[in-house]
Coordinates of C-alpha atoms in Angstrom, one line a residue:
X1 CA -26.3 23.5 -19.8
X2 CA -24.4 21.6 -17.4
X3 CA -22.0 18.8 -19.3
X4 CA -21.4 15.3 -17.9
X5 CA -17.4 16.6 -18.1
X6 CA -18.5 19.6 -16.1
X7 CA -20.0 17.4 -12.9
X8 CA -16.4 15.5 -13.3
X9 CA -14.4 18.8 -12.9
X10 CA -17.4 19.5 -9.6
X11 CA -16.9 16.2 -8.3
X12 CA -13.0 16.8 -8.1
X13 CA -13.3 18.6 -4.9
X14 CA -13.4 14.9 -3.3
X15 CA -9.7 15.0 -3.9
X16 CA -9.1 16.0 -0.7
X17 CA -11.4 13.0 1.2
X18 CA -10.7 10.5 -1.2
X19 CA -7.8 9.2 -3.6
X20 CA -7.6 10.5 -7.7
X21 CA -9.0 7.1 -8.3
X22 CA -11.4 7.1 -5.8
X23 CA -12.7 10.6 -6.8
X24 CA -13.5 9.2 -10.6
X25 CA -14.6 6.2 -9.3
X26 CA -17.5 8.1 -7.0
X27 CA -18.3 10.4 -9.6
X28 CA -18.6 7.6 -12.3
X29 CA -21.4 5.5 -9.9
X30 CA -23.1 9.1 -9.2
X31 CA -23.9 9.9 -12.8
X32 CA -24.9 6.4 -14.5
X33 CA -26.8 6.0 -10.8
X34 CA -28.6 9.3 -11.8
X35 CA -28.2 10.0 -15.4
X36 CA -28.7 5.4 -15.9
X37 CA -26.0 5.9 -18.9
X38 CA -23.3 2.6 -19.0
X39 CA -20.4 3.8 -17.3
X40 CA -18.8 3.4 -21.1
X41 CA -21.2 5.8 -22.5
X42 CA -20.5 8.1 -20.0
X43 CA -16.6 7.7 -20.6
X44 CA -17.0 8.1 -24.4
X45 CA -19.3 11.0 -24.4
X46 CA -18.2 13.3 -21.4
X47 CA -19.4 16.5 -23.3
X48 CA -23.1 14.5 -23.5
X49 CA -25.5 16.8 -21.6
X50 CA -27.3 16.3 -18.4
X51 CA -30.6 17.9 -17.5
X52 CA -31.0 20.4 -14.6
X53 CA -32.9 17.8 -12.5
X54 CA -30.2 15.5 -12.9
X55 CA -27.7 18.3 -12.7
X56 CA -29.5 19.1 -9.0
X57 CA -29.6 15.4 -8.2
X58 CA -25.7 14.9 -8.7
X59 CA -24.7 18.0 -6.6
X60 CA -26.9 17.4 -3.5
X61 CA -25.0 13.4 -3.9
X62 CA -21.9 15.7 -4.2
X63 CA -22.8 17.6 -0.9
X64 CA -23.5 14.4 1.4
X65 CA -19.8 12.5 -0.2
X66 CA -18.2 15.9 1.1
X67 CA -19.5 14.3 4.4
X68 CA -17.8 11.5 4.3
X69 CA -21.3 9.5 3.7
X70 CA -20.4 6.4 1.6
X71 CA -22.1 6.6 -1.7
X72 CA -23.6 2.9 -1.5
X73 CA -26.0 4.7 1.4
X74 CA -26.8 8.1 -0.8
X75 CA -27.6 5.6 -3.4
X76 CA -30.0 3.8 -1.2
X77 CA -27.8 0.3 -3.6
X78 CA -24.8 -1.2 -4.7
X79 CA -23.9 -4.5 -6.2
X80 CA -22.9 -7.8 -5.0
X81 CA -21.8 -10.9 -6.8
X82 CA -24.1 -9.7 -9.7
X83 CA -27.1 -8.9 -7.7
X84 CA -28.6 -5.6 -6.7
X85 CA -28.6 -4.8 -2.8
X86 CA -30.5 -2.2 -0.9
X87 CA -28.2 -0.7 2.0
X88 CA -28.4 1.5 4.6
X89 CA -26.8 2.4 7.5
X90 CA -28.6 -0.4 9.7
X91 CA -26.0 -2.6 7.3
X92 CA -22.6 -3.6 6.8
X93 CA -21.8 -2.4 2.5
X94 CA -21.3 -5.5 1.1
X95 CA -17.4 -5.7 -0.4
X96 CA -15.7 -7.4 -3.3
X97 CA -13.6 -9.8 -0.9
X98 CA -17.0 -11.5 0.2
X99 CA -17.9 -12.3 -3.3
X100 CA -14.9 -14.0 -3.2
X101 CA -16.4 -16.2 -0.4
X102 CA -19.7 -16.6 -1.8
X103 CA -17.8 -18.1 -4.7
X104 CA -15.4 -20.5 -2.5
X105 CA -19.1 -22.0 -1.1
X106 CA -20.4 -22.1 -4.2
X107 CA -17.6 -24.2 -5.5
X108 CA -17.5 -26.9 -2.4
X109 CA -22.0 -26.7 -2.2
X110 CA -21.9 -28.4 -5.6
X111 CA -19.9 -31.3 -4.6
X112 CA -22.4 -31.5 -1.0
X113 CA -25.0 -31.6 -3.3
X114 CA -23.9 -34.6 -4.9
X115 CA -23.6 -36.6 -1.7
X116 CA -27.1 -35.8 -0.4
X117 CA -29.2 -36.5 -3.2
X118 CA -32.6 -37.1 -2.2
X119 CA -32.5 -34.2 0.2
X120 CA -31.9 -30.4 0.1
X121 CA -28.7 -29.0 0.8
X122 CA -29.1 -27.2 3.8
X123 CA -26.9 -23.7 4.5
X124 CA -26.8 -21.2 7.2
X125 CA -25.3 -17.8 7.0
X126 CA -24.6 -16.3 10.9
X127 CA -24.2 -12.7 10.9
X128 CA -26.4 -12.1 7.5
X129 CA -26.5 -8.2 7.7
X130 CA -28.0 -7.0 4.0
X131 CA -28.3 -10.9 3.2
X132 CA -25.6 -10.4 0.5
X133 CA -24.3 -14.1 1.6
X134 CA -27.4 -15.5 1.8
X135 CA -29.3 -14.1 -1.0
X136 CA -26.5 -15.2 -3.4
X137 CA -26.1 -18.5 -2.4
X138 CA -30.1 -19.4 -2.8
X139 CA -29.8 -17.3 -5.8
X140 CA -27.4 -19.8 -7.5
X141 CA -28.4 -22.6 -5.8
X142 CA -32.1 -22.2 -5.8
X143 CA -32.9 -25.8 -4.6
X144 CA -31.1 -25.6 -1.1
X145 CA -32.9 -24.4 2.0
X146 CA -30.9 -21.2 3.0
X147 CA -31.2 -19.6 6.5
X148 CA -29.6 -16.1 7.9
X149 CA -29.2 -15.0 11.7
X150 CA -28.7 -11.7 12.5
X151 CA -29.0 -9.5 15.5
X152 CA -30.4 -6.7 14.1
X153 CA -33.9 -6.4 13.6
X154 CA -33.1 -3.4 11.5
X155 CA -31.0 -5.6 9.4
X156 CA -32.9 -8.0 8.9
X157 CA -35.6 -6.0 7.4
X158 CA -33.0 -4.9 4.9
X159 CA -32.2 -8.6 4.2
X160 CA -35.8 -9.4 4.0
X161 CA -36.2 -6.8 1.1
X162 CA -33.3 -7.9 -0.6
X163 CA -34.5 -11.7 -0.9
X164 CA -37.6 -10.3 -2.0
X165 CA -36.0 -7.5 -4.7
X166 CA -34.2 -10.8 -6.2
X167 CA -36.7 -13.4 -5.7
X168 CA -35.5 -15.7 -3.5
X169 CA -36.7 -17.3 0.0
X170 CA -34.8 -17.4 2.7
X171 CA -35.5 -18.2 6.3
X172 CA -34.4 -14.9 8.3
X173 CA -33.9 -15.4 12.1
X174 CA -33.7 -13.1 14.8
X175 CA -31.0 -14.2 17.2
X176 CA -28.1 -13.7 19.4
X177 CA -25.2 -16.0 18.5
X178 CA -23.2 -15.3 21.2
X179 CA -26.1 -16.0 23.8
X180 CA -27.2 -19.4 21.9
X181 CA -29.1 -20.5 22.7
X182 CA -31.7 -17.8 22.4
X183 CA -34.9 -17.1 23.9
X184 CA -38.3 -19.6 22.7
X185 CA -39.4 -17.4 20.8
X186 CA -36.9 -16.8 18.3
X187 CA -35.5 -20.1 18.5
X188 CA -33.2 -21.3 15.6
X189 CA -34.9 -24.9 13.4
X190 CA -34.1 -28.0 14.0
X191 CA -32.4 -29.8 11.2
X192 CA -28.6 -29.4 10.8
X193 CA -26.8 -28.0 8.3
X194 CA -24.2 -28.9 5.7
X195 CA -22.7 -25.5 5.5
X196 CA -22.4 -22.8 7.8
X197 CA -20.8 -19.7 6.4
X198 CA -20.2 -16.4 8.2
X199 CA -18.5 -13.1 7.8
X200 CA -18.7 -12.2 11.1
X201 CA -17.6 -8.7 13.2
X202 CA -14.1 -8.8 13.4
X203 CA -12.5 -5.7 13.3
X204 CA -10.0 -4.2 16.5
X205 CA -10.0 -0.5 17.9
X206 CA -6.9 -0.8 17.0
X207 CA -7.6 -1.3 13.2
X208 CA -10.2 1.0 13.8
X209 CA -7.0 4.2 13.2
X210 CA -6.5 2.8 9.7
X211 CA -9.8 3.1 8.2
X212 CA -11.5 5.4 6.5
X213 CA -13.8 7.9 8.1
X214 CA -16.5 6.5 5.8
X215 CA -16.7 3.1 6.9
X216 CA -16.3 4.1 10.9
X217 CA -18.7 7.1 11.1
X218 CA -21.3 5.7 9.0
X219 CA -21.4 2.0 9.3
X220 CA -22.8 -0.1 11.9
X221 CA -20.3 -0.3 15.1
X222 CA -22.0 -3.6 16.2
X223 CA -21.2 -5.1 12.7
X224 CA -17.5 -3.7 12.2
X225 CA -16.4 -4.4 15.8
X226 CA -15.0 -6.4 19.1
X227 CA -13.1 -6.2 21.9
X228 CA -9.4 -5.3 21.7
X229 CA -8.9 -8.1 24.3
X230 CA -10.7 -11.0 22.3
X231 CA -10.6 -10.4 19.0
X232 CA -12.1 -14.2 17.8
X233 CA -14.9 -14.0 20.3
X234 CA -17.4 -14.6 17.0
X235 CA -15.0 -17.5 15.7
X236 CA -14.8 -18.9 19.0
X237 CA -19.5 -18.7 19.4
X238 CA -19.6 -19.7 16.1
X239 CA -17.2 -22.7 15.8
X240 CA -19.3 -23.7 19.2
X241 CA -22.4 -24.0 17.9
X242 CA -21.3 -25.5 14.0
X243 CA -20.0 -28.1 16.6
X244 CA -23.5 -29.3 17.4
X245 CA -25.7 -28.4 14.2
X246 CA -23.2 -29.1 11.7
X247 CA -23.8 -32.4 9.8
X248 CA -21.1 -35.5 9.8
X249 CA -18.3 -33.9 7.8
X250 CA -20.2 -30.2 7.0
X251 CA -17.9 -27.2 6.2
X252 CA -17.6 -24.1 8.2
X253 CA -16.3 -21.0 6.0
X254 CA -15.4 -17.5 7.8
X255 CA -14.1 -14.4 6.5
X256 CA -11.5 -13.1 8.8
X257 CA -9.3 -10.5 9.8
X258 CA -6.1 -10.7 8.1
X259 CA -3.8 -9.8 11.0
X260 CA -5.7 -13.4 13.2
X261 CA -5.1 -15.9 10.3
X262 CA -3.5 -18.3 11.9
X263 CA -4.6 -17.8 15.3
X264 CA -8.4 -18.4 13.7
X265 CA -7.0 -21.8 12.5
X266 CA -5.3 -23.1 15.8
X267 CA -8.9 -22.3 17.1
X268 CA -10.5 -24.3 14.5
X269 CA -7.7 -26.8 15.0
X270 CA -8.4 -26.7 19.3
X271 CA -11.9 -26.9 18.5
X272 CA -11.3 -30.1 17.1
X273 CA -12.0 -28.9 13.1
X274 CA -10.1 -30.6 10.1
X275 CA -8.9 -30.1 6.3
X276 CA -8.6 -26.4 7.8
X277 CA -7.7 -24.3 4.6
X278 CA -6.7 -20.2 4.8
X279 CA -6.6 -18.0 2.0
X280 CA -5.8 -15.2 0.2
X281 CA -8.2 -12.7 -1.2
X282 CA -7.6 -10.4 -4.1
X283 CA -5.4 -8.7 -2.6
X284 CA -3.0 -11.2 -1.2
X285 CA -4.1 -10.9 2.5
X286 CA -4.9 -13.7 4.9
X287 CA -9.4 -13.4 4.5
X288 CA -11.0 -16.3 4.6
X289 CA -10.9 -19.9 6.0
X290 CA -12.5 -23.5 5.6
X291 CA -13.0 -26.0 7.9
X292 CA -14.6 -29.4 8.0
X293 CA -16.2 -31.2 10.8
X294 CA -14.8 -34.0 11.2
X295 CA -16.9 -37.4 10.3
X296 CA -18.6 -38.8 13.2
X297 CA -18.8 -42.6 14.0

């Protein structure tokens, strides 16, 4: 019989695709994913057995990481600020940074919610991909009236099944943010918004030569990309239209590349935006960004 120390000696032959860390990391999702053993059990009892079926399960998820295929789309899941997620390759994989976003909106929504009592706080999300943003803002504030944009009809179906899988309405549009607006028939509500978040496409060809195969193989080009020669094109569409459907004194929030931090804020800052704030994400890099519009008379 095949040992759960046994698939961690297999699983090693990621060493030369991924890191050490990596490697343990991947092969610790793989067999409480298959085996649904706490990742502590599985460290306290690696000579624990693991039946053939499971056994045949974790190498053919051993076969497609030799790929390069990121696990999150083997798995079909992954996790996001506490919440399962179905992904797949019509999707962006939700990272830890965001959750560090969802929180920063979370933490300014409560004080919105304050000043408009008698209404519901109204967010949008441009750019929702697996609804990760979305889904965990209506998830923690379950009174607002959460929307989502995306181009993809194949994301959206994704994000659709996520609000459902955690219980949640949201209203999912299909649109074109940077031909807004868009045709009648998809055309985006009426009532304005006190938040507009996004996590737009932002990444540079140039960029492109430092990531892992993983991500630029297997995830959505549309999603992960723009032109070398107008890297803010998103910020720029997006900062347009929070212009006219953000409420008196409503927040913009972006997560952004690290290497346009300041030149996303002199946007924000030509664009007329105030109480402009950038910061750092867990890792000390420039990646993410408030704004306010400012109060009109």
């Amino acid at each position: 019989m095949i040992t759960i120390k046994d698939v961690f000696e297999d699983y090693k032959q990621l060493n030369y695709i991924y890191t050490v860390n990596e490697t343990e990391a991947l092969s610790l999702l793989a067999i409480s994913e298959i085996t649904q053993l706490s990742k502590a059990s599985i460290k306290a009892f690696p000579e624990r057995e693991v039946s053939n079926d499971q056994a045949e399960k974790l190498k053919s998820i051993l076969a497609q990481l030799q790929t390069g295929q990121p696990i999150q789309y083997i798995l079909g899941v992954t996790e996001f600020y506490g919440l399962p997620f179905k992904v797949n390759p019509n999707v962006l994989i939700p990272r830890p940074e965001t959750e560090e976003l969802v929180e920063w909106v979370l933490s300014v929504a409560g004080g919105e919610r304050q000043k408009v009592k008698g209404e519901r706080l109204s967010i949008l999300d441009i750019g929702t991909g697996s609804g990760c943003i979305a889904i965990s803002l209506k998830k923690n504030l379950p009174e607002a009236l959460v929307s989502a944009i995306d181009i993809s009809e194949g994301a959206l179906q994704i994000a659709k099944e996520n609000a459902t899988l955690n219980e949640v309405e949201v209203n999912f549009i299909h649109a074109d943010i940077l031909n807004y607006p868009p045709a009648p028939r998809t055309s985006l509500p009426a009532p304005e918004y006190q938040i507009i978040v996004s996590n737009p496409p932002y990444v540079t060809l140039e960029d492109k030569k430092q990531m892992h195969t993983n991500v630029t193989d297997f995830e959505p080009h549309t999603a992960l990309f723009v032109p070398e020669h107008d890297p803010l094109i998103f910020y720029r569409a997006i900062a347009d239209f929070a212009l006219v459907n953000l409420t008196s004194g409503g927040y913009l929030f972006f997560e952004i590349n690290e290497s346009y931090g300041q030149e996303t804020v002199d946007l924000l800052v030509a664009k007329g935006f105030i109480n402009i704030e950038l910061r750092k994400d867990m890792s000390s890099r420039d990646r993410m960004i408030s704004s306010q519009l400012a109060v009109r008379s």
